[in-house]
PDB file of C-alpha atoms in Angstrom:
ATOM      1  CA  UNK X   5       1.417   8.334  -0.728  1.00 73.00           C
ATOM      2  CA  UNK X   6       4.650   9.333   0.961  1.00 75.00           C
ATOM      3  CA  UNK X   7       3.980  13.037   0.628  1.00 79.00           C
ATOM      4  CA  UNK X   8       0.594  12.572   2.147  1.00 85.00           C
ATOM      5  CA  UNK X   9       2.093  10.780   5.051  1.00 81.00           C
ATOM      6  CA  UNK X  10       4.551  13.471   5.695  1.00 80.00           C
ATOM      7  CA  UNK X  11       1.749  16.110   5.450  1.00 82.00           C
ATOM      8  CA  UNK X  12      -0.598  14.019   7.942  1.00 85.00           C
ATOM      9  CA  UNK X  13       2.421  14.003  10.400  1.00 82.00           C
ATOM     10  CA  UNK X  14       2.814  17.709  10.052  1.00 83.00           C
ATOM     11  CA  UNK X  15      -0.872  18.370  10.666  1.00 86.00           C
ATOM     12  CA  UNK X  16      -0.760  16.313  13.631  1.00 86.00           C
ATOM     13  CA  UNK X  17       2.219  17.973  15.088  1.00 83.00           C
ATOM     14  CA  UNK X  18       1.202  21.446  14.167  1.00 83.00           C
ATOM     15  CA  UNK X  19       4.764  22.429  13.415  1.00 82.00           C
ATOM     16  CA  UNK X  20       5.465  23.623   9.947  1.00 82.00           C
ATOM     17  CA  UNK X  21       9.265  23.879  10.574  1.00 86.00           C
ATOM     18  CA  UNK X  22       9.302  19.984  10.752  1.00 84.00           C
ATOM     19  CA  UNK X  23       8.020  19.659   7.299  1.00 83.00           C
ATOM     20  CA  UNK X  24      11.506  19.114   5.649  1.00 87.00           C
ATOM     21  CA  UNK X  25      12.908  16.727   8.188  1.00 88.00           C
ATOM     22  CA  UNK X  26       9.808  14.673   8.261  1.00 86.00           C
ATOM     23  CA  UNK X  27       9.572  14.548   4.541  1.00 85.00           C
ATOM     24  CA  UNK X  28      13.249  13.463   4.148  1.00 89.00           C
ATOM     25  CA  UNK X  29      12.752  10.820   6.680  1.00 89.00           C
ATOM     26  CA  UNK X  30       9.611   9.424   4.940  1.00 88.00           C
ATOM     27  CA  UNK X  31      11.215   9.523   1.522  1.00 88.00           C
ATOM     28  CA  UNK X  32      14.375   7.741   2.897  1.00 92.00           C
ATOM     29  CA  UNK X  33      12.470   5.066   4.471  1.00 89.00           C
ATOM     30  CA  UNK X  34      10.455   4.494   1.135  1.00 87.00           C
ATOM     31  CA  UNK X  35      13.571   4.150  -0.873  1.00 90.00           C
ATOM     32  CA  UNK X  36      15.170   1.851   1.540  1.00 92.00           C
ATOM     33  CA  UNK X  37      12.023  -0.357   1.778  1.00 86.00           C
ATOM     34  CA  UNK X  38      11.815  -0.272  -2.104  1.00 84.00           C
ATOM     35  CA  UNK X  39      15.487  -1.419  -2.556  1.00 87.00           C
ATOM     36  CA  UNK X  40      15.223  -4.210   0.128  1.00 87.00           C
ATOM     37  CA  UNK X  41      11.968  -5.922  -0.456  1.00 82.00           C
ATOM     38  CA  UNK X  42       9.147  -6.364  -3.119  1.00 77.00           C
ATOM     39  CA  UNK X  43       5.740  -4.824  -2.714  1.00 77.00           C
ATOM     40  CA  UNK X  44       3.195  -6.555  -0.659  1.00 79.00           C
ATOM     41  CA  UNK X  45       0.808  -6.995  -3.659  1.00 77.00           C
ATOM     42  CA  UNK X  46       3.706  -8.642  -5.737  1.00 77.00           C
ATOM     43  CA  UNK X  47       4.356 -11.088  -2.923  1.00 78.00           C
ATOM     44  CA  UNK X  48       0.766 -11.971  -2.490  1.00 80.00           C
ATOM     45  CA  UNK X  49       0.499 -12.684  -6.275  1.00 77.00           C
ATOM     46  CA  UNK X  50       3.472 -15.125  -5.768  1.00 77.00           C
ATOM     47  CA  UNK X  51       1.924 -16.820  -2.775  1.00 81.00           C
ATOM     48  CA  UNK X  52      -1.456 -17.252  -4.393  1.00 79.00           C
ATOM     49  CA  UNK X  53       0.277 -18.516  -7.620  1.00 76.00           C
ATOM     50  CA  UNK X  54      -1.241 -15.816  -9.918  1.00 71.00           C
ATOM     51  CA  UNK X  55       0.697 -15.158 -13.137  1.00 70.00           C
ATOM     52  CA  UNK X  56       1.603 -11.712 -14.512  1.00 65.00           C
ATOM     53  CA  UNK X  57       1.980 -13.174 -17.928  1.00 70.00           C
ATOM     54  CA  UNK X  58       0.248 -11.175 -20.691  1.00 70.00           C
ATOM     55  CA  UNK X  59      -3.004 -12.637 -21.936  1.00 74.00           C
ATOM     56  CA  UNK X  60      -4.784 -11.870 -25.243  1.00 79.00           C
ATOM     57  CA  UNK X  61      -7.185  -8.948 -25.339  1.00 77.00           C
ATOM     58  CA  UNK X  62      -9.755 -11.255 -27.055  1.00 78.00           C
ATOM     59  CA  UNK X  63     -10.052 -13.235 -23.893  1.00 78.00           C
ATOM     60  CA  UNK X  64     -11.326 -10.346 -21.840  1.00 77.00           C
ATOM     61  CA  UNK X  65     -13.086  -8.254 -24.439  1.00 80.00           C
ATOM     62  CA  UNK X  66     -16.689  -8.776 -25.740  1.00 78.00           C
ATOM     63  CA  UNK X  67     -17.365  -8.219 -29.522  1.00 79.00           C
ATOM     64  CA  UNK X  68     -19.436  -6.063 -30.696  1.00 82.00           C
ATOM     65  CA  UNK X  69     -18.731  -3.241 -28.020  1.00 80.00           C
ATOM     66  CA  UNK X  70     -21.797  -2.289 -26.109  1.00 79.00           C
ATOM     67  CA  UNK X  71     -22.171   1.544 -25.287  1.00 81.00           C
ATOM     68  CA  UNK X  72     -24.625   3.468 -23.295  1.00 82.00           C
ATOM     69  CA  UNK X  73     -26.167   6.632 -24.647  1.00 78.00           C
ATOM     70  CA  UNK X  74     -26.312   9.608 -22.699  1.00 73.00           C
ATOM     71  CA  UNK X  75     -29.612  11.469 -22.903  1.00 71.00           C
ATOM     72  CA  UNK X  76     -29.389  15.247 -22.262  1.00 65.00           C
ATOM     73  CA  UNK X  77     -32.424  17.031 -20.878  1.00 62.00           C
TER      74      UNK X  77
END
């Protein structure tokens, strides 16, 4: 995502010579943000009181496994 953001900024400005400074600025901003705070999704999980505890696979899987056959013409 960070590289894509830098490339979009370069595409908008039409100046390839600014690629390195923009990329350094975007990566530095991402590293600082990651060090200072949690991600938005992690925060929303805590606000909505969802747990990230592991659950047994048997609770979400169905047995026997149902498959679809692919018919070639």
